[in-house]
mmCIF file with all atom_site columns, C-alpha atoms in Angstrom:
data_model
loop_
_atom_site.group_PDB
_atom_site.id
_atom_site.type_symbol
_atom_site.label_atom_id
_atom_site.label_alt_id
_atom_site.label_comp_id
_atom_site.label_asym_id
_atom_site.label_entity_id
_atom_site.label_seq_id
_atom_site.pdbx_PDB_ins_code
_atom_site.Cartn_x
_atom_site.Cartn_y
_atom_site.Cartn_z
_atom_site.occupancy
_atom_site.B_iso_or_equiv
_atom_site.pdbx_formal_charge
_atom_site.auth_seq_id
_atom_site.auth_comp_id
_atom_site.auth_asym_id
_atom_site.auth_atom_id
_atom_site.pdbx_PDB_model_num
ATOM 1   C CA . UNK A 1 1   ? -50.697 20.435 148.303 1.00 64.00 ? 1   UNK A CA 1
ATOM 2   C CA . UNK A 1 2   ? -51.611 23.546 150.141 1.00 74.00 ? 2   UNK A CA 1
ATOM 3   C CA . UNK A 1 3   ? -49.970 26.771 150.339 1.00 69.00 ? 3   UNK A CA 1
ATOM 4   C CA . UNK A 1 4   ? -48.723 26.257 153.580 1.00 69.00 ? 4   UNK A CA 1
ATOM 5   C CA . UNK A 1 5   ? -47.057 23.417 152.864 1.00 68.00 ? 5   UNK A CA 1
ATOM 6   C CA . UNK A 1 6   ? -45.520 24.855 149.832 1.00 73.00 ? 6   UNK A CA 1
ATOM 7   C CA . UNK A 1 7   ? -44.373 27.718 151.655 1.00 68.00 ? 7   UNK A CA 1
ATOM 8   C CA . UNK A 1 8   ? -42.916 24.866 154.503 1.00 65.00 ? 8   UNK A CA 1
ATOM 9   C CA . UNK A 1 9   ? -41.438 23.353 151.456 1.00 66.00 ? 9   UNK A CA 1
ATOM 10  C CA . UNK A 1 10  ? -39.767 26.136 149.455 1.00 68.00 ? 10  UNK A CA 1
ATOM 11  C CA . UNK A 1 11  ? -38.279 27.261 152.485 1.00 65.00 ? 11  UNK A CA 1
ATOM 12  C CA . UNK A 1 12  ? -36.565 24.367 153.272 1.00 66.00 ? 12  UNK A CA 1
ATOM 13  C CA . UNK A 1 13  ? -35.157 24.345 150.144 1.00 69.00 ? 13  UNK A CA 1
ATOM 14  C CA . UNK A 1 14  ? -33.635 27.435 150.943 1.00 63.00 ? 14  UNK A CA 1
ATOM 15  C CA . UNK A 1 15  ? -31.377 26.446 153.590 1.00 65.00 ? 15  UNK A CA 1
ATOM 16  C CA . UNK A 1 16  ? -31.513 28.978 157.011 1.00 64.00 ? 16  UNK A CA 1
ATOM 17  C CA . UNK A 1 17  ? -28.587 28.990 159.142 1.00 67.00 ? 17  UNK A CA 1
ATOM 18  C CA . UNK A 1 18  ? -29.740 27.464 162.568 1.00 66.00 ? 18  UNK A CA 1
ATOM 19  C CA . UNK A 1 19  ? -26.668 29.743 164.130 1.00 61.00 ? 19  UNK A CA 1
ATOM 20  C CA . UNK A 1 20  ? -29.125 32.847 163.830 1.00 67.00 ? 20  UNK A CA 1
ATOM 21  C CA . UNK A 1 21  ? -31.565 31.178 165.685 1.00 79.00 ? 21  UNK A CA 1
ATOM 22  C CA . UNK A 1 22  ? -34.588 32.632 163.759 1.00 84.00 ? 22  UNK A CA 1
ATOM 23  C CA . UNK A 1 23  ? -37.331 31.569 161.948 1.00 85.00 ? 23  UNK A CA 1
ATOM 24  C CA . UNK A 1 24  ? -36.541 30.003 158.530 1.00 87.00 ? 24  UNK A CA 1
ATOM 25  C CA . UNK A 1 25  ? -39.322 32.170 156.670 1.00 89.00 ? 25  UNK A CA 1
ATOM 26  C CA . UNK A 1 26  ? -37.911 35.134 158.293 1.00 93.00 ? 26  UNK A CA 1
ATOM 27  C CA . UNK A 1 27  ? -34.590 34.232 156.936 1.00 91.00 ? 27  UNK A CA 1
ATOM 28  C CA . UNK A 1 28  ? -36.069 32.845 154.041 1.00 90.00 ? 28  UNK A CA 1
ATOM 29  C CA . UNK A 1 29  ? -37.575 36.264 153.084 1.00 94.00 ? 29  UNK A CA 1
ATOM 30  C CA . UNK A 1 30  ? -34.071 37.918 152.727 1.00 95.00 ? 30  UNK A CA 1
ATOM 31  C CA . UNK A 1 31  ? -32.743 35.453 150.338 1.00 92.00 ? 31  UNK A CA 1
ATOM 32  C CA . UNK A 1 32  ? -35.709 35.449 147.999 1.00 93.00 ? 32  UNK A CA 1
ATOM 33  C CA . UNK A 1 33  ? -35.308 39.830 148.336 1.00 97.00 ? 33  UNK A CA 1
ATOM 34  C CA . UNK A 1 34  ? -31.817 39.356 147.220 1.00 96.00 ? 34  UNK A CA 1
ATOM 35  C CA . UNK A 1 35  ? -32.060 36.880 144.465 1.00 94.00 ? 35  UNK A CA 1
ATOM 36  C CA . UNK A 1 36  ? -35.475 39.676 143.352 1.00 97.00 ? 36  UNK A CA 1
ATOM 37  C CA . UNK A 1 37  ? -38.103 37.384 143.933 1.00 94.00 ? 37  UNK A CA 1
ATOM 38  C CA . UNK A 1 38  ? -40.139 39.693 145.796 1.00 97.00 ? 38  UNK A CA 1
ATOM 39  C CA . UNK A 1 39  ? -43.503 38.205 145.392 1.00 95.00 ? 39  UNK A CA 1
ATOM 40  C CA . UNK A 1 40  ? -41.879 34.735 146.741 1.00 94.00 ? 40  UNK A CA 1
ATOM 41  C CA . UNK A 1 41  ? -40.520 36.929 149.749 1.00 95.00 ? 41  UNK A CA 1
ATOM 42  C CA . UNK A 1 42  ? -43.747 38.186 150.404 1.00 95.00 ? 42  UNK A CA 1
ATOM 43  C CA . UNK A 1 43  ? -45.140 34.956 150.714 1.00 93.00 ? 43  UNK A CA 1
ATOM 44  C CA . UNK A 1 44  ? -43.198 33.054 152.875 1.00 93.00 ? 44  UNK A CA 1
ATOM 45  C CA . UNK A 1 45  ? -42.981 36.274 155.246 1.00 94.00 ? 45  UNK A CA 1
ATOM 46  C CA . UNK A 1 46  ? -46.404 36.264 154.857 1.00 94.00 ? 46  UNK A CA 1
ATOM 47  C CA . UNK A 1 47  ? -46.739 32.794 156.391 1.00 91.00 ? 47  UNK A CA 1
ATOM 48  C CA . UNK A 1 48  ? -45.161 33.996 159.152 1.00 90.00 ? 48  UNK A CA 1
ATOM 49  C CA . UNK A 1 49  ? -47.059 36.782 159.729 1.00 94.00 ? 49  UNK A CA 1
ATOM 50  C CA . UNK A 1 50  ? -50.107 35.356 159.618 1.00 89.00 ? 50  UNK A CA 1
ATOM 51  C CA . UNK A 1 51  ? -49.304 32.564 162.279 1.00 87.00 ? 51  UNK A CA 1
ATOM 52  C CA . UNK A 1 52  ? -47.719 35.242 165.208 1.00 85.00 ? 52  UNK A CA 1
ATOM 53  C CA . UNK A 1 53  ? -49.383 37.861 166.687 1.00 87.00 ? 53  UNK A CA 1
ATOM 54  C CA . UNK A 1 54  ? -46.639 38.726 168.374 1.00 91.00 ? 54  UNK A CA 1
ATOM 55  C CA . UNK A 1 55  ? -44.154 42.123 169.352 1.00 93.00 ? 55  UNK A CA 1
ATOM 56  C CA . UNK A 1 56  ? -42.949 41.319 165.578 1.00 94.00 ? 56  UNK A CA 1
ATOM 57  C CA . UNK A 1 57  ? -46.513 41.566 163.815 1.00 94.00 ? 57  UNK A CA 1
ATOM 58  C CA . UNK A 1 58  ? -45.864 44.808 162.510 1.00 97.00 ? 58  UNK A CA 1
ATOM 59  C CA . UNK A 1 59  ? -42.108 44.453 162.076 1.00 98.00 ? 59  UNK A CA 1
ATOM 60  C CA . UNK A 1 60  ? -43.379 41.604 159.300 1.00 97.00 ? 60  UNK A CA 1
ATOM 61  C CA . UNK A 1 61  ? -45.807 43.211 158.056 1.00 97.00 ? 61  UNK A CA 1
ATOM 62  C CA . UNK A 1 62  ? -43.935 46.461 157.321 1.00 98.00 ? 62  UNK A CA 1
ATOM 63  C CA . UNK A 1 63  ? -41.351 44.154 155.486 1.00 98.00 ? 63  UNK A CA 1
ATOM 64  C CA . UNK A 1 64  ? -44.297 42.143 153.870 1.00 98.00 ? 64  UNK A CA 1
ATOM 65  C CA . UNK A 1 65  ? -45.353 45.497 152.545 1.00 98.00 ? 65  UNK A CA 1
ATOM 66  C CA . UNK A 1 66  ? -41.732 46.394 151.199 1.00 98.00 ? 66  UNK A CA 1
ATOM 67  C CA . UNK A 1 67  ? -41.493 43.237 149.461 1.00 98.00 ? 67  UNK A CA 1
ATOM 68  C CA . UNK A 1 68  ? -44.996 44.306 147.375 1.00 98.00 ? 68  UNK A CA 1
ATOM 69  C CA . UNK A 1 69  ? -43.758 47.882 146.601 1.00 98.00 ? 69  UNK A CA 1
ATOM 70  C CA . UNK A 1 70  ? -40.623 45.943 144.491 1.00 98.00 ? 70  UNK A CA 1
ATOM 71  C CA . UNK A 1 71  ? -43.119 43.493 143.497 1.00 97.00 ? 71  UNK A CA 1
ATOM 72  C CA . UNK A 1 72  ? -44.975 47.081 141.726 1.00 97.00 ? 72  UNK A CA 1
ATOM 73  C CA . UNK A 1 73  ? -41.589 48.128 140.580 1.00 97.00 ? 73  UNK A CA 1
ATOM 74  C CA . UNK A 1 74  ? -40.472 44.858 139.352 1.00 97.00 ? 74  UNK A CA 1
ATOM 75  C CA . UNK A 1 75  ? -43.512 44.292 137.038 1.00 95.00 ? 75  UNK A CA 1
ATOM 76  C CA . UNK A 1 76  ? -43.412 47.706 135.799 1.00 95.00 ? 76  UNK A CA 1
ATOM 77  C CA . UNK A 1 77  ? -40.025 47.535 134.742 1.00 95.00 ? 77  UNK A CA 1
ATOM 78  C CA . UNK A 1 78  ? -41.013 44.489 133.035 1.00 94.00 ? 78  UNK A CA 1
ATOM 79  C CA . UNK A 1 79  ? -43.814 45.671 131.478 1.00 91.00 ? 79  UNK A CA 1
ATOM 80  C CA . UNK A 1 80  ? -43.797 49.082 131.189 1.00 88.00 ? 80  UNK A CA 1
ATOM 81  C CA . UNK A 1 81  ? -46.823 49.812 128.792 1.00 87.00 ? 81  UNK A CA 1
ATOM 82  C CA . UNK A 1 82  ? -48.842 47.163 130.248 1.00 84.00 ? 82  UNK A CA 1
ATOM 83  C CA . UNK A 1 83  ? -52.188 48.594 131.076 1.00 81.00 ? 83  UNK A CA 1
ATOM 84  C CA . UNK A 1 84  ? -51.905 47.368 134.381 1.00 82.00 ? 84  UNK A CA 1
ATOM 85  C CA . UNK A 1 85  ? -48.286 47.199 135.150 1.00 74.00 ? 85  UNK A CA 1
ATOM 86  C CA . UNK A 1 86  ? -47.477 50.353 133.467 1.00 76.00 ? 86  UNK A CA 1
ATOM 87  C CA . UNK A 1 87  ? -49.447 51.728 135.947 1.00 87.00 ? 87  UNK A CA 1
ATOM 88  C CA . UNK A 1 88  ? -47.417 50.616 139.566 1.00 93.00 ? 88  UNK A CA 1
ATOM 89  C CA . UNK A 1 89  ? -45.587 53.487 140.419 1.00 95.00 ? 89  UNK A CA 1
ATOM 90  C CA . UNK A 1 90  ? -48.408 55.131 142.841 1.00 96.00 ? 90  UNK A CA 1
ATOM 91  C CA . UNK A 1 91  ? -49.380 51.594 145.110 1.00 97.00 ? 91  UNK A CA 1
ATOM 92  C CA . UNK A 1 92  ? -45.204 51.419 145.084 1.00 98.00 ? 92  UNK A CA 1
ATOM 93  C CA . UNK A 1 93  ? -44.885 54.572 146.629 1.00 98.00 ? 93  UNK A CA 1
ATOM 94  C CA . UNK A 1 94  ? -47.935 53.618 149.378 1.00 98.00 ? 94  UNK A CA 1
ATOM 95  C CA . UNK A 1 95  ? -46.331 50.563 150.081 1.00 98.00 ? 95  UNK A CA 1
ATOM 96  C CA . UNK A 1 96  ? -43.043 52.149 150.777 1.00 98.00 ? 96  UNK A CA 1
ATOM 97  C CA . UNK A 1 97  ? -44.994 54.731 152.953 1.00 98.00 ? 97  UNK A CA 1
ATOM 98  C CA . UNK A 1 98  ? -47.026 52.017 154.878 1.00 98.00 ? 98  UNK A CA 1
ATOM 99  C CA . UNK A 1 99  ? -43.821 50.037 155.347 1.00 98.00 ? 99  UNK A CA 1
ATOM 100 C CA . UNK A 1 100 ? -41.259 53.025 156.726 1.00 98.00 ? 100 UNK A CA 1
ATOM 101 C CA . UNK A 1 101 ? -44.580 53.615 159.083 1.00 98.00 ? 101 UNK A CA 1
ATOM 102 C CA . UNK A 1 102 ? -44.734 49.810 160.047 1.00 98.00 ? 102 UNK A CA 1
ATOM 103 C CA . UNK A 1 103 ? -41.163 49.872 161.014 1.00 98.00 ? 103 UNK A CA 1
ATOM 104 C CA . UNK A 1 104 ? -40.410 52.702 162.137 1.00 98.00 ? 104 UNK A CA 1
ATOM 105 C CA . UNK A 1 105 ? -41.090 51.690 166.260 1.00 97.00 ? 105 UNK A CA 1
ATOM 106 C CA . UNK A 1 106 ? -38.249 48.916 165.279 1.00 98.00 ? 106 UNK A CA 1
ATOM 107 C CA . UNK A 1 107 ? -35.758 51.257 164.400 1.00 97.00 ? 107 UNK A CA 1
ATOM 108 C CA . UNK A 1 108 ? -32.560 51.313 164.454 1.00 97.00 ? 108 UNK A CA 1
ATOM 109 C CA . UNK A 1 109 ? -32.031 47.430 164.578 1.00 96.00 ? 109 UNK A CA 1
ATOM 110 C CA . UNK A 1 110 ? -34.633 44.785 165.289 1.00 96.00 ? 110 UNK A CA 1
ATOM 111 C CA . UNK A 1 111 ? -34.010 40.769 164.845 1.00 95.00 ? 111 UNK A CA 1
ATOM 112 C CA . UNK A 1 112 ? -30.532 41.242 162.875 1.00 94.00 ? 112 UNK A CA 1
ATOM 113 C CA . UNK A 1 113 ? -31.572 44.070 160.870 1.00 97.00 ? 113 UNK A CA 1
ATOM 114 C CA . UNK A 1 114 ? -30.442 47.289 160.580 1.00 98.00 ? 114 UNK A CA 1
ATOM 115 C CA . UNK A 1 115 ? -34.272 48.847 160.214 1.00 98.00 ? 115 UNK A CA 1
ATOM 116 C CA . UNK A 1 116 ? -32.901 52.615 159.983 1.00 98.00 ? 116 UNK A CA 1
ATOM 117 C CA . UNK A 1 117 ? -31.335 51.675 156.667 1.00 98.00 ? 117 UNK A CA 1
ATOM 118 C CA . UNK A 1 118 ? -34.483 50.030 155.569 1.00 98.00 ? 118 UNK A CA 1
ATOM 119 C CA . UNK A 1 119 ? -36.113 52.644 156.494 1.00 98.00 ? 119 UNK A CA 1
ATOM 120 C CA . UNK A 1 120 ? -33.762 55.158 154.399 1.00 98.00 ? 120 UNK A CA 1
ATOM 121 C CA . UNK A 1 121 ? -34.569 53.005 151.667 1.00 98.00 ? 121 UNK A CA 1
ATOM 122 C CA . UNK A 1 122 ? -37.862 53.379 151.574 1.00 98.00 ? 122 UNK A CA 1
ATOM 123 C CA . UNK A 1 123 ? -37.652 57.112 152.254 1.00 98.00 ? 123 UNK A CA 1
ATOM 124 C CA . UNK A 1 124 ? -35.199 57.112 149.064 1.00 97.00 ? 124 UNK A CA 1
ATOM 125 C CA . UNK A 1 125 ? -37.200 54.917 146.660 1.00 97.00 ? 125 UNK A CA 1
ATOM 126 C CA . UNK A 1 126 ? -40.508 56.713 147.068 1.00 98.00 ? 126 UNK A CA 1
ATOM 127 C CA . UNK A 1 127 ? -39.082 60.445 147.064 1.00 98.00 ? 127 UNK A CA 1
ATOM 128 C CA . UNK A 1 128 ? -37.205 59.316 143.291 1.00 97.00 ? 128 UNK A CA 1
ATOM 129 C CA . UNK A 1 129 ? -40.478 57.901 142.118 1.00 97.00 ? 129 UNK A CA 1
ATOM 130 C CA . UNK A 1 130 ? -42.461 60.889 143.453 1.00 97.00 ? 130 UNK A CA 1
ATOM 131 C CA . UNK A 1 131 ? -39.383 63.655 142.172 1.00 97.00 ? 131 UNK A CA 1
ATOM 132 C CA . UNK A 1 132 ? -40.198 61.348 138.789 1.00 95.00 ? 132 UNK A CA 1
ATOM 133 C CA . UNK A 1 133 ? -43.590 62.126 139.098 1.00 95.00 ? 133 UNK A CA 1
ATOM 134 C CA . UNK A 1 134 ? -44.788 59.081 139.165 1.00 95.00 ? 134 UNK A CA 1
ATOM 135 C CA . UNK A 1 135 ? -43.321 57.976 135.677 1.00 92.00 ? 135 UNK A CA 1
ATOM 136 C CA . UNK A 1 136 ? -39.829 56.906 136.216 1.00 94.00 ? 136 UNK A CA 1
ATOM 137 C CA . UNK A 1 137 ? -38.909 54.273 137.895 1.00 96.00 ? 137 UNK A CA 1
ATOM 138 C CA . UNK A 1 138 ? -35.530 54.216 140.017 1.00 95.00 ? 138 UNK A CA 1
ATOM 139 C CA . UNK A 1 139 ? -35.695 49.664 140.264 1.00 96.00 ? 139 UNK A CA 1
ATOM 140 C CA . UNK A 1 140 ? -33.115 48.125 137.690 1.00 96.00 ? 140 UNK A CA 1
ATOM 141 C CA . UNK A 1 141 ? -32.684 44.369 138.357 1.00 96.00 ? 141 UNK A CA 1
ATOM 142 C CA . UNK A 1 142 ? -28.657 45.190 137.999 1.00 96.00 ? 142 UNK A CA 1
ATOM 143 C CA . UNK A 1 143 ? -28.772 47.694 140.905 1.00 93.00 ? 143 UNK A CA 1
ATOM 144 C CA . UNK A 1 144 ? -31.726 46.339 142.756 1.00 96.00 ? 144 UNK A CA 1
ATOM 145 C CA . UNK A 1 145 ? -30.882 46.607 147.085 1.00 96.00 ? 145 UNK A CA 1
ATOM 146 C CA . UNK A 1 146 ? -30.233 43.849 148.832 1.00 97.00 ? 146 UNK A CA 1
ATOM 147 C CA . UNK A 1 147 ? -31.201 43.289 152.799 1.00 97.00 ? 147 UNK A CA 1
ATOM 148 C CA . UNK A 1 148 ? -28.869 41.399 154.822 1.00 93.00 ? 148 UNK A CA 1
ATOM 149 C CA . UNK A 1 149 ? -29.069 40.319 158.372 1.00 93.00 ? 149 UNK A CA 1
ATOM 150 C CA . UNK A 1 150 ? -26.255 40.825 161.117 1.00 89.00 ? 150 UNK A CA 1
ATOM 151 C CA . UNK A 1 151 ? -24.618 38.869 163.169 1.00 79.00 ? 151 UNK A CA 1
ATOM 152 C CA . UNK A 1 152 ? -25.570 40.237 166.396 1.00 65.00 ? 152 UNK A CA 1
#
């Protein structure tokens, strides 16, 4: 089976609600966030992405990019003397910075998100990693964000 229709697949499983009347790999991407599978996120978004060239191809790709700085964070939690995890902290911090830059021209609220809070987040998550210098990391999987979309 190909990725693609692995990706069509998983998100399926997933169940988007038609009422919202977007994508199901946008919606798809929030619900893997949440449940902190970020590299799953940044798949299916990825899918997405790589389809449109739309108004939104930045908008994705700055989330794309999110997902991958938590992906860092994630797996150096985990594995935190790993010679390569151990060492995540600095790509986190440049995906954080390429994201808030990606999204920035969607701000304050673009397809049911609240971007300026994403955007805070990013801000936030990079300046404790940096204020760390470079060697704490501020992810716990009991206090990790969540991204929801609104209503309207």
């Amino acid at each position: 089976m190909k990725k693609n229709d692995r990706i069509h697949a998983f998100v399926q499983q997933l169940g988007a609600n038609p009422a919202l009347e977007l994508d199901p790999r946008y919606q798809g991407f929030f619900q893997c966030f949440n449940e902190q599978q970020y590299y799953e996120a940044h798949d299916v978004l990825e899918n997405l992405w790589l389809e449109r060239k739309d108004e939104h191809h930045l908008f994705f790709k700055g989330l794309i990019q999110l997902a991958g700085a938590f992906v860092h964070l994630q797996k150096q939690f985990t594995h935190p003397t790993h010679p390569k995890h151990g060492r995540r902290m600095r790509p986190a911090v440049r995906l954080f910075q390429l994201a808030a830059k990606n999204l920035a021209a969607f701000a304050p609220r673009h397809l049911h998100l609240d971007v300026a809070a994403v955007l805070r987040m990013c801000e936030r998550q990079a300046a404790e990693i940096v204020a760390g210098d470079y060697e704490k990391n501020p992810w716990k999987p009991d206090d990790a964000p969540n991204l929801h979309l609104l209503s309207n």
